[in-house]
Amino acid sequence: MPLPFLTADRDFDTTDAVALPFDDHDQWRRPYRPGPYRVGAAALALLLASFVLLAAVIIAAAGAVGGAGVTFGFAVLIILAALRLLRMGTWVSRAGVRRVGFFTTGTTPWAKVSGVRTAQQPVRWLNLPRTVQGQALLLDRVAGEQLVLLTDHNADFLSRTEAFDRAADTVEAWHAEYGVRR
């Protein structure tokens, strides 16, 4: 008994040439999947948050409403940090390239980008102070500054060199399509 709804190798049931929902280039998208280290860290943070929420319920049942409120607030902070950890990375759209960090987010329009290239250089290992030799995807701005978009030793690409190459090629393709021709 074939189950075509469970497979991805079938044609779509549409006859018109309507773009698929993920084909909207005006929406911000990450050109790669989050890596296992990033997802694992967020999962552990959410597990910790569940224990803290359980502690808040126990504290509230014991009658200390103020302590339960503080504990609940701490759990909410852990959940927000885990969600921000999953949101971190490089995002692209027709408008430009966006680098999302834990505390900051910076957007560079394609008109202000002079080039996107991959270079061999010392990179930070898992965003810690230790540096190792690796590859980095660099964004060259018109003003002369450089911005490191991706490295092959961050939480998304550690021990996933093929994924780094695909992501770098995808960002370079977005620049080739929407960047200013000089």
PDB file of C-alpha atoms in Angstrom:
ATOM      1  CA  MET A   1       0.000   0.000   0.000  1.00  0.00           C
ATOM      2  CA  PRO A   2       1.797   3.184  -1.112  1.00  0.00           C
ATOM      3  CA  LEU A   3       1.601   6.176   1.179  1.00  0.00           C
ATOM      4  CA  PRO A   4       2.476   9.145  -1.041  1.00  0.00           C
ATOM      5  CA  PHE A   5       1.682  11.707   1.634  1.00  0.00           C
ATOM      6  CA  LEU A   6       4.651  10.431   3.659  1.00  0.00           C
ATOM      7  CA  THR A   7       7.215  10.897   0.904  1.00  0.00           C
ATOM      8  CA  ALA A   8       8.784  13.985  -0.588  1.00  0.00           C
ATOM      9  CA  ASP A   9       9.302  12.474  -4.047  1.00  0.00           C
ATOM     10  CA  ARG A  10       5.864  13.288  -5.419  1.00  0.00           C
ATOM     11  CA  ASP A  11       4.648  16.235  -7.478  1.00  0.00           C
ATOM     12  CA  PHE A  12       2.676  19.020  -5.899  1.00  0.00           C
ATOM     13  CA  ASP A  13      -1.026  18.990  -6.628  1.00  0.00           C
ATOM     14  CA  THR A  14      -1.015  22.465  -8.145  1.00  0.00           C
ATOM     15  CA  THR A  15      -1.199  23.222 -11.838  1.00  0.00           C
ATOM     16  CA  ASP A  16      -0.520  26.945 -11.665  1.00  0.00           C
ATOM     17  CA  ALA A  17       2.902  28.540 -11.323  1.00  0.00           C
ATOM     18  CA  VAL A  18       2.368  29.938  -7.833  1.00  0.00           C
ATOM     19  CA  ALA A  19       5.524  30.344  -5.792  1.00  0.00           C
ATOM     20  CA  LEU A  20       5.823  28.117  -2.783  1.00  0.00           C
ATOM     21  CA  PRO A  21       5.621  29.791   0.652  1.00  0.00           C
ATOM     22  CA  PHE A  22       9.349  29.362   1.294  1.00  0.00           C
ATOM     23  CA  ASP A  23      10.183  31.014  -2.021  1.00  0.00           C
ATOM     24  CA  ASP A  24       9.583  34.566  -0.754  1.00  0.00           C
ATOM     25  CA  HIS A  25      12.928  36.359  -0.982  1.00  0.00           C
ATOM     26  CA  ASP A  26      11.680  39.333   1.037  1.00  0.00           C
ATOM     27  CA  GLN A  27      11.519  37.249   4.213  1.00  0.00           C
ATOM     28  CA  TRP A  28      14.640  36.811   6.332  1.00  0.00           C
ATOM     29  CA  ARG A  29      15.940  33.246   6.120  1.00  0.00           C
ATOM     30  CA  ARG A  30      18.901  31.380   7.479  1.00  0.00           C
ATOM     31  CA  PRO A  31      20.747  29.686   4.577  1.00  0.00           C
ATOM     32  CA  TYR A  32      21.656  26.695   6.755  1.00  0.00           C
ATOM     33  CA  ARG A  33      20.274  24.583   9.567  1.00  0.00           C
ATOM     34  CA  PRO A  34      21.349  25.262  13.134  1.00  0.00           C
ATOM     35  CA  GLY A  35      24.158  22.940  14.170  1.00  0.00           C
ATOM     36  CA  PRO A  36      23.935  20.147  16.718  1.00  0.00           C
ATOM     37  CA  TYR A  37      25.957  22.014  19.335  1.00  0.00           C
ATOM     38  CA  ARG A  38      23.651  25.035  19.197  1.00  0.00           C
ATOM     39  CA  VAL A  39      20.508  22.890  19.286  1.00  0.00           C
ATOM     40  CA  GLY A  40      21.916  20.724  22.083  1.00  0.00           C
ATOM     41  CA  ALA A  41      22.800  23.735  24.217  1.00  0.00           C
ATOM     42  CA  ALA A  42      19.315  25.187  23.718  1.00  0.00           C
ATOM     43  CA  ALA A  43      17.732  21.828  24.577  1.00  0.00           C
ATOM     44  CA  LEU A  44      19.755  21.616  27.794  1.00  0.00           C
ATOM     45  CA  ALA A  45      18.735  25.180  28.676  1.00  0.00           C
ATOM     46  CA  LEU A  46      15.068  24.318  28.119  1.00  0.00           C
ATOM     47  CA  LEU A  47      15.481  21.200  30.265  1.00  0.00           C
ATOM     48  CA  LEU A  48      16.945  23.373  33.020  1.00  0.00           C
ATOM     49  CA  ALA A  49      14.033  25.787  32.598  1.00  0.00           C
ATOM     50  CA  SER A  50      11.542  22.953  33.078  1.00  0.00           C
ATOM     51  CA  PHE A  51      13.166  22.042  36.405  1.00  0.00           C
ATOM     52  CA  VAL A  52      13.163  25.682  37.470  1.00  0.00           C
ATOM     53  CA  LEU A  53       9.466  25.946  36.558  1.00  0.00           C
ATOM     54  CA  LEU A  54       8.774  22.816  38.612  1.00  0.00           C
ATOM     55  CA  ALA A  55      10.640  24.419  41.507  1.00  0.00           C
ATOM     56  CA  ALA A  56       8.491  27.554  41.098  1.00  0.00           C
ATOM     57  CA  VAL A  57       5.335  25.454  41.353  1.00  0.00           C
ATOM     58  CA  ILE A  58       6.632  23.709  44.482  1.00  0.00           C
ATOM     59  CA  ILE A  59       7.606  27.039  46.050  1.00  0.00           C
ATOM     60  CA  ALA A  60       4.162  28.466  45.223  1.00  0.00           C
ATOM     61  CA  ALA A  61       2.465  25.399  46.731  1.00  0.00           C
ATOM     62  CA  ALA A  62       4.512  25.894  49.898  1.00  0.00           C
ATOM     63  CA  GLY A  63       3.048  29.389  50.237  1.00  0.00           C
ATOM     64  CA  ALA A  64       5.993  31.614  49.308  1.00  0.00           C
ATOM     65  CA  VAL A  65       4.428  33.506  46.418  1.00  0.00           C
ATOM     66  CA  GLY A  66       7.233  36.078  46.193  1.00  0.00           C
ATOM     67  CA  GLY A  67       9.892  33.398  45.887  1.00  0.00           C
ATOM     68  CA  ALA A  68       7.791  31.551  43.329  1.00  0.00           C
ATOM     69  CA  GLY A  69       7.521  34.732  41.263  1.00  0.00           C
ATOM     70  CA  VAL A  70      11.268  35.245  41.297  1.00  0.00           C
ATOM     71  CA  THR A  71      11.861  31.601  40.372  1.00  0.00           C
ATOM     72  CA  PHE A  72       9.289  31.813  37.581  1.00  0.00           C
ATOM     73  CA  GLY A  73      10.979  34.972  36.265  1.00  0.00           C
ATOM     74  CA  PHE A  74      14.323  33.167  36.256  1.00  0.00           C
ATOM     75  CA  ALA A  75      12.772  30.312  34.243  1.00  0.00           C
ATOM     76  CA  VAL A  76      11.402  32.793  31.718  1.00  0.00           C
ATOM     77  CA  LEU A  77      14.882  34.313  31.344  1.00  0.00           C
ATOM     78  CA  ILE A  78      16.349  30.850  30.686  1.00  0.00           C
ATOM     79  CA  ILE A  79      13.674  30.164  28.044  1.00  0.00           C
ATOM     80  CA  LEU A  80      14.280  33.511  26.343  1.00  0.00           C
ATOM     81  CA  ALA A  81      18.040  32.866  26.328  1.00  0.00           C
ATOM     82  CA  ALA A  82      17.502  29.436  24.742  1.00  0.00           C
ATOM     83  CA  LEU A  83      15.281  30.926  22.039  1.00  0.00           C
ATOM     84  CA  ARG A  84      17.809  33.682  21.337  1.00  0.00           C
ATOM     85  CA  LEU A  85      20.553  31.054  21.136  1.00  0.00           C
ATOM     86  CA  LEU A  86      18.560  29.275  18.428  1.00  0.00           C
ATOM     87  CA  ARG A  87      17.980  32.567  16.568  1.00  0.00           C
ATOM     88  CA  MET A  88      21.690  33.463  16.404  1.00  0.00           C
ATOM     89  CA  GLY A  89      23.474  33.249  13.064  1.00  0.00           C
ATOM     90  CA  THR A  90      23.503  34.781   9.615  1.00  0.00           C
ATOM     91  CA  TRP A  91      20.225  35.586   7.859  1.00  0.00           C
ATOM     92  CA  VAL A  92      19.739  36.788   4.281  1.00  0.00           C
ATOM     93  CA  SER A  93      16.951  38.382   2.286  1.00  0.00           C
ATOM     94  CA  ARG A  94      16.531  40.625  -0.706  1.00  0.00           C
ATOM     95  CA  ALA A  95      17.215  43.583   1.612  1.00  0.00           C
ATOM     96  CA  GLY A  96      20.670  42.438   2.719  1.00  0.00           C
ATOM     97  CA  VAL A  97      22.510  40.245   5.161  1.00  0.00           C
ATOM     98  CA  ARG A  98      21.817  40.205   8.891  1.00  0.00           C
ATOM     99  CA  ARG A  99      24.199  38.978  11.593  1.00  0.00           C
ATOM    100  CA  VAL A 100      22.260  38.027  14.723  1.00  0.00           C
ATOM    101  CA  GLY A 101      24.302  37.736  17.896  1.00  0.00           C
ATOM    102  CA  PHE A 102      23.171  36.964  21.424  1.00  0.00           C
ATOM    103  CA  PHE A 103      22.895  40.618  22.450  1.00  0.00           C
ATOM    104  CA  THR A 104      23.160  42.521  19.151  1.00  0.00           C
ATOM    105  CA  THR A 105      21.804  42.341  15.642  1.00  0.00           C
ATOM    106  CA  GLY A 106      23.362  44.133  12.691  1.00  0.00           C
ATOM    107  CA  THR A 107      21.982  44.415   9.169  1.00  0.00           C
ATOM    108  CA  THR A 108      24.016  45.374   6.116  1.00  0.00           C
ATOM    109  CA  PRO A 109      22.088  46.211   2.930  1.00  0.00           C
ATOM    110  CA  TRP A 110      23.395  44.565  -0.239  1.00  0.00           C
ATOM    111  CA  ALA A 111      24.126  48.046  -1.635  1.00  0.00           C
ATOM    112  CA  LYS A 112      26.772  48.522   1.070  1.00  0.00           C
ATOM    113  CA  VAL A 113      28.436  45.130   0.479  1.00  0.00           C
ATOM    114  CA  SER A 114      31.438  45.137  -1.837  1.00  0.00           C
ATOM    115  CA  GLY A 115      32.084  41.405  -1.640  1.00  0.00           C
ATOM    116  CA  VAL A 116      31.524  38.122   0.131  1.00  0.00           C
ATOM    117  CA  ARG A 117      34.389  35.643   0.197  1.00  0.00           C
ATOM    118  CA  THR A 118      35.748  32.639   2.039  1.00  0.00           C
ATOM    119  CA  ALA A 119      39.203  32.953   3.582  1.00  0.00           C
ATOM    120  CA  GLN A 120      41.600  30.783   5.576  1.00  0.00           C
ATOM    121  CA  GLN A 121      42.394  32.555   8.824  1.00  0.00           C
ATOM    122  CA  PRO A 122      42.474  32.054  12.589  1.00  0.00           C
ATOM    123  CA  VAL A 123      38.889  31.723  13.823  1.00  0.00           C
ATOM    124  CA  ARG A 124      37.386  31.450  17.279  1.00  0.00           C
ATOM    125  CA  TRP A 125      36.496  27.933  18.403  1.00  0.00           C
ATOM    126  CA  LEU A 126      32.826  27.823  19.557  1.00  0.00           C
ATOM    127  CA  ASN A 127      33.026  31.604  20.037  1.00  0.00           C
ATOM    128  CA  LEU A 128      35.472  31.158  22.915  1.00  0.00           C
ATOM    129  CA  PRO A 129      38.737  33.145  23.190  1.00  0.00           C
ATOM    130  CA  ARG A 130      40.754  30.200  21.830  1.00  0.00           C
ATOM    131  CA  THR A 131      41.549  30.520  18.115  1.00  0.00           C
ATOM    132  CA  VAL A 132      42.294  27.767  15.631  1.00  0.00           C
ATOM    133  CA  GLN A 133      43.107  27.784  11.937  1.00  0.00           C
ATOM    134  CA  GLY A 134      39.913  27.520   9.916  1.00  0.00           C
ATOM    135  CA  GLN A 135      37.714  29.022   7.252  1.00  0.00           C
ATOM    136  CA  ALA A 136      35.618  32.132   7.613  1.00  0.00           C
ATOM    137  CA  LEU A 137      33.013  33.692   5.365  1.00  0.00           C
ATOM    138  CA  LEU A 138      33.896  37.380   5.272  1.00  0.00           C
ATOM    139  CA  LEU A 139      31.649  40.245   4.234  1.00  0.00           C
ATOM    140  CA  ASP A 140      33.551  43.226   2.829  1.00  0.00           C
ATOM    141  CA  ARG A 141      31.682  46.497   3.215  1.00  0.00           C
ATOM    142  CA  VAL A 142      31.989  49.448   0.866  1.00  0.00           C
ATOM    143  CA  ALA A 143      33.380  51.561   3.724  1.00  0.00           C
ATOM    144  CA  GLY A 144      36.313  49.156   4.017  1.00  0.00           C
ATOM    145  CA  GLU A 145      35.263  47.207   7.095  1.00  0.00           C
ATOM    146  CA  GLN A 146      35.142  43.434   7.277  1.00  0.00           C
ATOM    147  CA  LEU A 147      32.552  41.368   9.089  1.00  0.00           C
ATOM    148  CA  VAL A 148      32.882  37.664   9.846  1.00  0.00           C
ATOM    149  CA  LEU A 149      29.561  36.064   8.932  1.00  0.00           C
ATOM    150  CA  LEU A 150      30.302  32.372   9.455  1.00  0.00           C
ATOM    151  CA  THR A 151      33.202  30.207  10.563  1.00  0.00           C
ATOM    152  CA  ASP A 152      33.697  26.485  10.244  1.00  0.00           C
ATOM    153  CA  HIS A 153      34.407  26.235  13.990  1.00  0.00           C
ATOM    154  CA  ASN A 154      31.287  27.887  15.421  1.00  0.00           C
ATOM    155  CA  ALA A 155      28.334  26.093  17.035  1.00  0.00           C
ATOM    156  CA  ASP A 156      26.617  25.604  13.679  1.00  0.00           C
ATOM    157  CA  PHE A 157      29.465  24.120  11.646  1.00  0.00           C
ATOM    158  CA  LEU A 158      31.893  22.433  14.040  1.00  0.00           C
ATOM    159  CA  SER A 159      32.771  19.084  12.381  1.00  0.00           C
ATOM    160  CA  ARG A 160      30.336  19.852   9.522  1.00  0.00           C
ATOM    161  CA  THR A 161      32.590  21.215   6.771  1.00  0.00           C
ATOM    162  CA  GLU A 162      30.176  20.297   3.961  1.00  0.00           C
ATOM    163  CA  ALA A 163      27.410  22.284   5.639  1.00  0.00           C
ATOM    164  CA  PHE A 164      29.752  25.271   5.994  1.00  0.00           C
ATOM    165  CA  ASP A 165      30.666  25.073   2.295  1.00  0.00           C
ATOM    166  CA  ARG A 166      26.982  24.926   1.291  1.00  0.00           C
ATOM    167  CA  ALA A 167      26.076  27.851   3.551  1.00  0.00           C
ATOM    168  CA  ALA A 168      28.992  29.951   2.290  1.00  0.00           C
ATOM    169  CA  ASP A 169      28.056  29.204  -1.320  1.00  0.00           C
ATOM    170  CA  THR A 170      24.447  30.136  -0.601  1.00  0.00           C
ATOM    171  CA  VAL A 171      25.356  33.500   0.950  1.00  0.00           C
ATOM    172  CA  GLU A 172      27.713  34.194  -1.963  1.00  0.00           C
ATOM    173  CA  ALA A 173      24.872  33.352  -4.376  1.00  0.00           C
ATOM    174  CA  TRP A 174      22.558  35.773  -2.579  1.00  0.00           C
ATOM    175  CA  HIS A 175      25.231  38.462  -2.925  1.00  0.00           C
ATOM    176  CA  ALA A 176      25.665  37.642  -6.609  1.00  0.00           C
ATOM    177  CA  GLU A 177      21.918  37.952  -7.148  1.00  0.00           C
ATOM    178  CA  TYR A 178      21.112  41.032  -5.075  1.00  0.00           C
ATOM    179  CA  GLY A 179      24.467  42.772  -4.626  1.00  0.00           C
ATOM    180  CA  VAL A 180      25.364  45.911  -6.524  1.00  0.00           C
ATOM    181  CA  ARG A 181      27.339  45.244  -9.712  1.00  0.00           C
ATOM    182  CA  ARG A 182      30.551  47.227  -9.752  1.00  0.00           C
TER     183      ARG A 182
END
